Coordinates of C-alpha atoms and ligand atoms in Angstrom, one line a residue:
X1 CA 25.3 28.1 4.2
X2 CA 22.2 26.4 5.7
X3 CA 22.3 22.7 4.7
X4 CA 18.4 22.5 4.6
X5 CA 16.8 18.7 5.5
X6 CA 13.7 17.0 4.9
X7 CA 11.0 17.7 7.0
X8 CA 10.8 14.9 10.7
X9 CA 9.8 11.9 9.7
X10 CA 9.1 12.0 6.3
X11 CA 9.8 8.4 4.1
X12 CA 12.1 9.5 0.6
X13 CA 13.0 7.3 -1.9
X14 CA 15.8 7.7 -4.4
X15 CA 18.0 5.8 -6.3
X16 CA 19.0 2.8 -6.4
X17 CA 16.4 2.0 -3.0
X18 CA 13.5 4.4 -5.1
X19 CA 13.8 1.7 -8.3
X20 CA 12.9 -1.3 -5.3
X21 CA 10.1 1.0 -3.9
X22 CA 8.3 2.0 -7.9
X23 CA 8.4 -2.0 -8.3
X24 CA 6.7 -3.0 -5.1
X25 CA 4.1 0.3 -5.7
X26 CA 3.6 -1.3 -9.3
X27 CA 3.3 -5.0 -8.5
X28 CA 1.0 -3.8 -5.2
X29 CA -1.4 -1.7 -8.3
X30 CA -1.3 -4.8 -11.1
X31 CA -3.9 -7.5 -8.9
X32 CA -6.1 -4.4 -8.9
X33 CA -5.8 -3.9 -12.3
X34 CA -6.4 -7.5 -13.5
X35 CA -9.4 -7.8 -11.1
X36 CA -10.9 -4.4 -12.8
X37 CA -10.4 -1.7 -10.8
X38 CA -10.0 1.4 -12.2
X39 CA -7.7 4.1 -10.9
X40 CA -9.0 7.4 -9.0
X41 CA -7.0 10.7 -8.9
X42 CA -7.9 12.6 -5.8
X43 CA -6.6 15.8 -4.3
X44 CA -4.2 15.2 -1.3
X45 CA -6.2 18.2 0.9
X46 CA -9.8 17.8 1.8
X47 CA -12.0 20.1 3.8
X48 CA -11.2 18.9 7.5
X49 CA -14.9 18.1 7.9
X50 CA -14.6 15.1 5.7
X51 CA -12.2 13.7 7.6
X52 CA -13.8 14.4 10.9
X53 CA -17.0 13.1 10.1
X54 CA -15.6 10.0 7.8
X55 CA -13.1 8.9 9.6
X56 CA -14.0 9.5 13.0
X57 CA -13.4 11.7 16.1
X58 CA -12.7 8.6 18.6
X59 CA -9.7 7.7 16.1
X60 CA -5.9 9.2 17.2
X61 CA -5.9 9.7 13.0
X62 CA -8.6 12.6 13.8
X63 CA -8.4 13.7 17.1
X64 CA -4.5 13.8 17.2
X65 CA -2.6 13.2 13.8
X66 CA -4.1 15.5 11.3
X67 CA -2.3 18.1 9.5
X68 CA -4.8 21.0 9.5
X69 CA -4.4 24.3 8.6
X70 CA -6.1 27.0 7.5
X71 CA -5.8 28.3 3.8
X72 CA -5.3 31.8 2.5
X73 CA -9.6 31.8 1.8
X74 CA -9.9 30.9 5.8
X75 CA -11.2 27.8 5.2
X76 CA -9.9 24.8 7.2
X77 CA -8.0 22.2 5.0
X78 CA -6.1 19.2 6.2
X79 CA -3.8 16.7 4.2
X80 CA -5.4 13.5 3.2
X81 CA -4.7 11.0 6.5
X82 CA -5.9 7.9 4.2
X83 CA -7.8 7.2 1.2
X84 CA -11.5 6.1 1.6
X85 CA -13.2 9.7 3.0
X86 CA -11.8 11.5 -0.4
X87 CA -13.0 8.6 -2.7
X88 CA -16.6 8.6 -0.7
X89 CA -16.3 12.1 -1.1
X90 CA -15.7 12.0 -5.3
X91 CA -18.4 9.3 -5.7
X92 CA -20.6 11.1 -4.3
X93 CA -20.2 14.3 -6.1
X94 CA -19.4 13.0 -9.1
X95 CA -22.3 10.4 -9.4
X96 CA -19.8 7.5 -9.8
X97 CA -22.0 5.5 -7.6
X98 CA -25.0 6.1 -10.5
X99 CA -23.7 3.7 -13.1
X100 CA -22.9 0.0 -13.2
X101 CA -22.5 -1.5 -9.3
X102 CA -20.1 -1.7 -8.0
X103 CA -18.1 1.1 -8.3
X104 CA -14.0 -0.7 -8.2
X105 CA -11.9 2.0 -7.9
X106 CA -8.0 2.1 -6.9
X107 CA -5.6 4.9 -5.6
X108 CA -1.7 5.1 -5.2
X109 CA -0.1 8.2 -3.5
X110 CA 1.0 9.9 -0.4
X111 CA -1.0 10.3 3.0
X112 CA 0.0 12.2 6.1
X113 CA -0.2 11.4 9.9
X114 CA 1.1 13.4 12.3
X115 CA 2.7 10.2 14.3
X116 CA 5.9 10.0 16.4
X117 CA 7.8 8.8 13.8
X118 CA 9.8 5.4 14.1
X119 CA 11.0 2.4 11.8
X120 CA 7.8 1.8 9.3
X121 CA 5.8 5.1 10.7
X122 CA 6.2 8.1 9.1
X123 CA 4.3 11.3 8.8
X124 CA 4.5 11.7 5.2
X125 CA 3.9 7.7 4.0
X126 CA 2.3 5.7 0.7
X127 CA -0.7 3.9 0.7
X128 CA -1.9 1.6 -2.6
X129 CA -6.0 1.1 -2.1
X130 CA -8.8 0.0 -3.5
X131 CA -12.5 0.6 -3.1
X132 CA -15.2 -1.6 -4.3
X133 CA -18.8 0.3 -3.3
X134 CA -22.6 -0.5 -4.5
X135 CA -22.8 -4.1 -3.3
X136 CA -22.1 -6.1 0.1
X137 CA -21.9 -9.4 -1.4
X138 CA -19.1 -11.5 0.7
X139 CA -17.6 -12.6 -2.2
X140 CA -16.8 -9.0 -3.1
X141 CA -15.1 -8.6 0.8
X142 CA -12.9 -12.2 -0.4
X143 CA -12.0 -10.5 -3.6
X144 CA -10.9 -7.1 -1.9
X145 CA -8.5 -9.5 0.5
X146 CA -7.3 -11.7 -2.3
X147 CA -6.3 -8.5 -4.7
X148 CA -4.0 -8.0 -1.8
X149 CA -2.9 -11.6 -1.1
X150 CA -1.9 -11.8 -4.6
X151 CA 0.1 -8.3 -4.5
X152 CA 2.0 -9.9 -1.6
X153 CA 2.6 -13.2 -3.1
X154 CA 3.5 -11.7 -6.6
X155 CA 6.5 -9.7 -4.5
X156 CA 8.0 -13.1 -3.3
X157 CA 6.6 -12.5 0.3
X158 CA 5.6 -15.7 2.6
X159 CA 6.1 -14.7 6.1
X160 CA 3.0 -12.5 6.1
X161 CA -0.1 -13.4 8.5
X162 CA -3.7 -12.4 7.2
X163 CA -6.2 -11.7 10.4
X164 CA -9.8 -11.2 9.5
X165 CA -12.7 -10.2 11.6
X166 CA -15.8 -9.7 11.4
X167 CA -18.2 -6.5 13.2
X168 CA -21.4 -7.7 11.9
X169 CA -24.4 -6.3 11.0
X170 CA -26.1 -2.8 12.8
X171 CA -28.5 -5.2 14.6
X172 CA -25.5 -7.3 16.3
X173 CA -23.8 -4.1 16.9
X174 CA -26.3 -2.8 18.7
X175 CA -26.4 -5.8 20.4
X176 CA -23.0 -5.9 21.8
X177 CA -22.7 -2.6 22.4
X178 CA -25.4 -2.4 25.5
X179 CA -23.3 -5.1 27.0
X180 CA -19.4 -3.5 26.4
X181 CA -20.9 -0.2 27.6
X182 CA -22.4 -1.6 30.7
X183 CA -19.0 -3.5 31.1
X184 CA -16.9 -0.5 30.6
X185 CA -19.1 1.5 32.9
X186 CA -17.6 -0.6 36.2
X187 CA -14.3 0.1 35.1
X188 CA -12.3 2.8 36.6
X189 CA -11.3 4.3 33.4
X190 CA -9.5 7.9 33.7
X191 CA -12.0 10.6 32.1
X192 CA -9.9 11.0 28.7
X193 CA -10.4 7.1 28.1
X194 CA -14.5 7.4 29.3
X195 CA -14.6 10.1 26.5
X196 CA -13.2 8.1 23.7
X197 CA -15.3 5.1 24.9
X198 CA -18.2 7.4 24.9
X199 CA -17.5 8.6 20.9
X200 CA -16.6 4.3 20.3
X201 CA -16.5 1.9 22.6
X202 CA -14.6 -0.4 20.6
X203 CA -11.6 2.1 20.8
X204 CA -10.9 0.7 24.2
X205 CA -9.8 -2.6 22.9
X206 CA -7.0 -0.8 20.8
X207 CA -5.6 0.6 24.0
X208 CA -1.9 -0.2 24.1
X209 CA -1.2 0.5 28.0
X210 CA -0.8 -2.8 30.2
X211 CA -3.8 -2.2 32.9
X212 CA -6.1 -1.4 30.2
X213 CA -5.7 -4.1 28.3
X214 CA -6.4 -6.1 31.6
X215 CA -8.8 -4.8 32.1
X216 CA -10.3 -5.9 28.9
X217 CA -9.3 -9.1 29.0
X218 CA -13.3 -10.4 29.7
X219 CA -15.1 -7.9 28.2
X220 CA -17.7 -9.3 25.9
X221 CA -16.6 -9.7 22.2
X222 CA -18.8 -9.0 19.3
X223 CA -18.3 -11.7 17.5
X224 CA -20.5 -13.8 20.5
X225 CA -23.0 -11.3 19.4
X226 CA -23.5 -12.1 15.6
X227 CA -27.1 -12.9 14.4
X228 CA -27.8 -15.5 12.1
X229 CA -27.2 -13.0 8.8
X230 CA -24.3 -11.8 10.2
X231 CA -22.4 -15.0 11.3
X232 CA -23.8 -16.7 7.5
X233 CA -22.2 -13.7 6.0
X234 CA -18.9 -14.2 7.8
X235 CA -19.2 -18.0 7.2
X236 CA -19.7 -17.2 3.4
X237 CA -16.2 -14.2 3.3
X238 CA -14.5 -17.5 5.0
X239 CA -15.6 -19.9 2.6
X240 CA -14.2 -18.3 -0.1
X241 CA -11.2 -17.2 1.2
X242 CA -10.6 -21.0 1.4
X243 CA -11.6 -21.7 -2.0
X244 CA -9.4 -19.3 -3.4
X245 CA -6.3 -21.0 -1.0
X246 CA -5.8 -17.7 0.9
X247 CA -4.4 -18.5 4.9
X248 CA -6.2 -16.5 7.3
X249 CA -6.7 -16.7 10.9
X250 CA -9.8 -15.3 13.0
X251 CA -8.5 -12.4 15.5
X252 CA -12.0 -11.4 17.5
X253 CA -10.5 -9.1 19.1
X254 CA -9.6 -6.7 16.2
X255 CA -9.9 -2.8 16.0
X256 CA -9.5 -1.4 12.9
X257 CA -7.7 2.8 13.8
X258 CA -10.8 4.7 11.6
X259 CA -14.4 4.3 12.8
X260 CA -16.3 3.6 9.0
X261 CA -16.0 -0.2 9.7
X262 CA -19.2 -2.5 9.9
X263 CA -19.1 -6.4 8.2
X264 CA -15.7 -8.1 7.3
X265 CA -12.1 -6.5 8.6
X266 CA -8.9 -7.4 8.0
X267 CA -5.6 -7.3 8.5
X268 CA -2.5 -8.7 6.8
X269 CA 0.8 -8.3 9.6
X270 CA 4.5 -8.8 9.0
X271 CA 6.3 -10.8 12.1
X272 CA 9.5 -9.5 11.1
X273 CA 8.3 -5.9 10.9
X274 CA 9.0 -4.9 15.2
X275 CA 6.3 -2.8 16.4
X276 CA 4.6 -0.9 12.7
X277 CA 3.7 -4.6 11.8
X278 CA 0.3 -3.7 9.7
X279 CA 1.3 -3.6 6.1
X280 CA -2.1 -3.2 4.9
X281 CA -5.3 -3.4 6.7
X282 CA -9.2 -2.4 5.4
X283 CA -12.6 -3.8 5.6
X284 CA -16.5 -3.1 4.9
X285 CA -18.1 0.2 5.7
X286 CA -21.7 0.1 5.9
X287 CA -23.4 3.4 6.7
X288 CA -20.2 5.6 5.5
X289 CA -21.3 6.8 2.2
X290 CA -25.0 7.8 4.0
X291 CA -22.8 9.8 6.7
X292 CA -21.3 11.6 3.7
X293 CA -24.3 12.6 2.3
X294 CA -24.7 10.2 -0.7
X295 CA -27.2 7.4 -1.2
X296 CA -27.2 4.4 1.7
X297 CA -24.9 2.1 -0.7
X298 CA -22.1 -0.2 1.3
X299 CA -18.2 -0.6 0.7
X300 CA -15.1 -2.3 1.1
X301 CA -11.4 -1.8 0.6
X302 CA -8.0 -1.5 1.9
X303 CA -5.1 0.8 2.2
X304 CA -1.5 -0.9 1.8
X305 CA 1.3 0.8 3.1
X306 CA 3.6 0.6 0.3
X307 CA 6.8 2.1 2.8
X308 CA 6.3 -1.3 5.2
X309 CA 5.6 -3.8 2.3
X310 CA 9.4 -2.8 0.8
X311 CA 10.8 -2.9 4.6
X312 CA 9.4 -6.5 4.3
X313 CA 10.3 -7.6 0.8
X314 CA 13.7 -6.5 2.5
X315 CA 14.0 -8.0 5.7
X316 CA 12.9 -11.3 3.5
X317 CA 15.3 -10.4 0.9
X318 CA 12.5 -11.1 -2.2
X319 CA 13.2 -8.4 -4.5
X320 CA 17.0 -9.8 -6.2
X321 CA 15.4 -11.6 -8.4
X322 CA 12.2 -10.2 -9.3
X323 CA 13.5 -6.2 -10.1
X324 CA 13.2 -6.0 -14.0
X325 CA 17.7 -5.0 -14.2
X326 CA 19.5 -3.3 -17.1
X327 CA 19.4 -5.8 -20.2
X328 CA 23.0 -4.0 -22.1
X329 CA 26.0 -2.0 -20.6
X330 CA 27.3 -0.5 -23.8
X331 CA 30.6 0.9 -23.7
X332 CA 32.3 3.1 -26.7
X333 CA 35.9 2.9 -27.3
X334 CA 36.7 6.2 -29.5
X335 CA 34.5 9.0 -31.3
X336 CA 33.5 6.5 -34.2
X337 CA 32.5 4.1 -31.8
X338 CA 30.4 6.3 -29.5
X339 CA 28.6 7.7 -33.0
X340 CA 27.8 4.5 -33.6
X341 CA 26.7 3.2 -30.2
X342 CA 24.3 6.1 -29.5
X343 CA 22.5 4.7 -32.8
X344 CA 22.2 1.8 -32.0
X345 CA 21.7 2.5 -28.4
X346 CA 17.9 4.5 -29.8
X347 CA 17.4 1.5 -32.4
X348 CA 17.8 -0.9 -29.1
X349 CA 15.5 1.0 -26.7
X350 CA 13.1 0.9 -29.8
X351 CA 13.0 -2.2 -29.4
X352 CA 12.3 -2.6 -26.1
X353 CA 15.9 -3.7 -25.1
X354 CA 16.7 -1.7 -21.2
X355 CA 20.1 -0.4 -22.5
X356 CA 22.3 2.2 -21.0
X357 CA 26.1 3.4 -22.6
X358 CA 29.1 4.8 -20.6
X359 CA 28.8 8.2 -21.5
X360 CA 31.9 10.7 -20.9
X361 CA 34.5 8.7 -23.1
X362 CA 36.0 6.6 -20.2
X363 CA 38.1 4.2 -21.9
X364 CA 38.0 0.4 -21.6
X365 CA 38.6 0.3 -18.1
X366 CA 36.3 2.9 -16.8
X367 CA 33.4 1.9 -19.1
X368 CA 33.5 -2.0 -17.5
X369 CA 33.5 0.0 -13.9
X370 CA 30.6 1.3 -14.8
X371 CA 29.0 -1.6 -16.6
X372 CA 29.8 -3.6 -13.7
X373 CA 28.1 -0.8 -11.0
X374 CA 25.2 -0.2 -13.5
X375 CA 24.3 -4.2 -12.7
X376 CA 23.1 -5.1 -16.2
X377 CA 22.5 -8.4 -17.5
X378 CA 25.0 -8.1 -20.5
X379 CA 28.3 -5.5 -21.5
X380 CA 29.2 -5.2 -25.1
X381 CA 32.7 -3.3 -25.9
X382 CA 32.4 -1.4 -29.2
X383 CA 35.6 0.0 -30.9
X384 CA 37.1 -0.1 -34.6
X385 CA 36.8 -3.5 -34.8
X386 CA 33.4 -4.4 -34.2
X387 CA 32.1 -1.4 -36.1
X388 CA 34.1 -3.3 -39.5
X389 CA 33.0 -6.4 -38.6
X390 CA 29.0 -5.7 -37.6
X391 CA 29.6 -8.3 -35.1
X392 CA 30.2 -7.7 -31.0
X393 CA 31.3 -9.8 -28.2
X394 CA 28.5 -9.9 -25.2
X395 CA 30.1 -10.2 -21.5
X396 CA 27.3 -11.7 -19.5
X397 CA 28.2 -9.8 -15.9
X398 CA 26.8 -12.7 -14.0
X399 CA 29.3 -16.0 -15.1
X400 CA 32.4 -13.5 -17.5
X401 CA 31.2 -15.8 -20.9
X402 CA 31.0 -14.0 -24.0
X403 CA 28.1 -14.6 -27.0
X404 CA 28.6 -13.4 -30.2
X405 CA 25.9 -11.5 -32.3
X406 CA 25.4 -9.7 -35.1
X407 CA 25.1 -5.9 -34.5
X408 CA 21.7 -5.2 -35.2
X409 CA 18.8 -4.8 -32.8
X410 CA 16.8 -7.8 -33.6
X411 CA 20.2 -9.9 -33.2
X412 CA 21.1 -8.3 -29.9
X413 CA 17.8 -9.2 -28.2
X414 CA 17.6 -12.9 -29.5
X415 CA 21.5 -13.4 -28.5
X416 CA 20.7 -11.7 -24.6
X417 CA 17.4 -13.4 -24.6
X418 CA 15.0 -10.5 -24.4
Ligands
HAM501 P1 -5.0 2.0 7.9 O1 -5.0 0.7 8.5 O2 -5.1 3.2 8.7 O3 -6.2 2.0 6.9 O4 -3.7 2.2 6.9 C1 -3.5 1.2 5.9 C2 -2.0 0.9 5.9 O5 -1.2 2.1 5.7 C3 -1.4 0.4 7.2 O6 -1.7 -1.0 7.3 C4 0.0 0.7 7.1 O7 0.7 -0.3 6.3 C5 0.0 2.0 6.3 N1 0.3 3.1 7.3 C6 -0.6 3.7 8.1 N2 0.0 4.7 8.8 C7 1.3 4.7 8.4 C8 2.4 5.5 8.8 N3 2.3 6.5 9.7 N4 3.6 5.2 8.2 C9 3.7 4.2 7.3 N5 2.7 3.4 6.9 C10 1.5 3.7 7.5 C11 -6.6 3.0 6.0 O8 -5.9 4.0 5.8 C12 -7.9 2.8 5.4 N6 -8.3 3.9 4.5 C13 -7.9 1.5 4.6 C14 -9.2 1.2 3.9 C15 -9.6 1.4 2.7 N7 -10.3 0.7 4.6 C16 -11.3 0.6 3.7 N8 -10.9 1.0 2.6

């Protein structure tokens, strides 16, 4: 028989590792939340166009990692690569961007990128984003950063570096732009590398081979290029990113992988990560919404990758303590017993007690096996005796000391502290 496998490349979680990956996924979501955000739904196809003209054709995540195809209508359809085209796309047609300003929307689900996959880079992967569209205030690009800085600190992570940038205003861009193309022109770039720098001339500062980044090593840097509005902008994001006691250090040299960015990037990397260090990365996009069609409103966001932020809660071992476990193991000795526990196993849960029972009559010994693998807080034995007596004897796993409590729900869950 065939033994079929998933797909190259793909990230799959199941249990126990899929119970780590739903807590970091909530835990990234809940800053969002508190800071009013309000979830968006989208489809995980798009018409290719979107893509091509949001995201970019400079970018390797248009011009090389898309999964396009064509669908049974002929029309050309490719799987979401990231988040912020779609929402543009939805705000726009669905007159989000009409109401109150701004618009604070988050996401949670799969992308795609047709990548060489390695350790942290997939080509089926999860992203947790937010958007935040109508106003370019820099205290909104602060509170984008610090919904994730809190997501990262809630998971027990410390090691994390935030990098932030800034690309200024059109003006400045324009600015530096004359000078990196007349730099660029007096290298001797191969014709593949003149194209891209042609589409973006940023994109040559992202190049990963050794004589091109030599190249590049005096080549002039926007931020020497700011004007007065853009630099007290930048000044302003830093300001508060200080007031709100969130670490950051400038990287100048920053290039965000989609072309939408204008105003404030960032970047938050993991040192213990190897090579697929970027756990989450987004910034301000000025003129993307206008590209799209809709009216000329500004944005900013970021897309976490919610595969590399569990590879890092792992490599810094956060997630023992903080993983909501099992409260009660029960385990039935006898018919009578089981009766009885599966009552009070629906009377518990009720109540809000995490409770589980060693289903498939086990006995005494194969019940605490499976207490012990199912890693909850407390196991309670129930046989003849504690049904007569309306009392049980709690095991807490952890120390092997018993408390007694009365069997009924509300006792239960003051005696295991719930
Ligand atoms: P991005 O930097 O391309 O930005 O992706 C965001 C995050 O997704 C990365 O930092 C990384 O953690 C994760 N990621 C990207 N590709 C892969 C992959 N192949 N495997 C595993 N994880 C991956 C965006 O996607 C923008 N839409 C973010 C944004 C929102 N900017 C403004 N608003």
């Amino acid at each position: 028989m065939t033994k079929y496998q998933a797909p190259k490349g793909v990230s799959e979680y199941f249990p126990p590792r899929a119970n780590l990956f739903e807590f970091v996924r909530d835990q990234l979501i809940a800053p969002a939340k508190l800071a009013g955000y309000s979830l968006i739904e989208l489809p995980v196809f798009e018409d290719t166009e979107l893509f091509e003209r949001g995201v970019g054709e400079s970018t390797d995540v248009v011009s090389k990692e898309m999964y396009t195809f064509e669908d049974r209508g002929g029309r050309s359809i490719t799987l979401r690569p990231e988040g912020t085209a779609g929402v543009m796309r939805s705000v726009i047609e669905n007159n989000l961007d009409r109401g109150q300003l701004p618009v604070k929307l988050f996401y949670v689900g799969p992308f795609f990128r047709a990548e060489r996959p390695q350790a942290g880079r997939y080509r089926q992967f999860y992203q947790v984003g937010i958007e935040a569209i109508g106003h370019n205030d820099p205290e909104i690009d602060a509170e984008v950063i610090w919904v994730a800085d809190s997501a990262f600190k809630s998971l027990g992570l410390t090691k994390y570096e935030l990098q932030i940038t800034t690309l200024g205003d059109a003006a400045s861009r324009a600015a530096h732009r004359v000078e990196l193309i007349k730099f660029l022109e007096k290298l001797p770039l191969d014709e593949e590398t003149k194209k891209r720098a042609n589409l973006n001339p940023l994109r040559i500062f992202d190049d990963k081979r050794p004589e091109v980044i030599a190249m590049m090593k005096d080549a002039p840097i926007l931020m020497n290029y700011l004007n007065t509005e853009s630099k007290d902008n930048f000044d302003k994001v830093k300001k508060t990113l200080s007031a709100m006691e969130i670490e950051y250090s400038i990287n100048p040299k920053m290039v965000r992988g989609l072309d939408y960015y204008t105003g404030t990037t960032f970047e938050f990397v993991h040192p213990m990560l190897g090579a697929q260090s970027g756990i989450g990365g987004g910034g301000r996009y000025d003129g993307l919404m206008n590209q799209l069609g809709g009216q000329d409103l500004s944005g900013i966001g970021f897309g976490i990758g919610i595969d590399r932020v569990l590879l890092a809660c792992e490599a810094e071992d956060t997630l023992q303590n903080l993983l909501p476990k099992l409260d009660l193991f029960i385990v039935p000795i006898g018919e009578m017993a089981k009766d009885f526990s599966v009552k009070l196993l629906s009377q518990l849960r009720n109540a809000g007690v995490r409770a589980d029972l060693a289903y498939g009559d086990r006995g005494l010994k194969g019940g605490m096996k499976a207490a012990d693998k199912s890693d909850a807080k407390y196991a309670l034995v129930i046989g003849d005796d504690e049904i007569k007596s309306g009392s049980g004897q709690f095991k807490l796993m952890s120390s092997g000391e018993f408390i007694s409590s009365t069997l009924t729900p509300s006792a239960i869950a003051k005696a295991i502290g719930i």
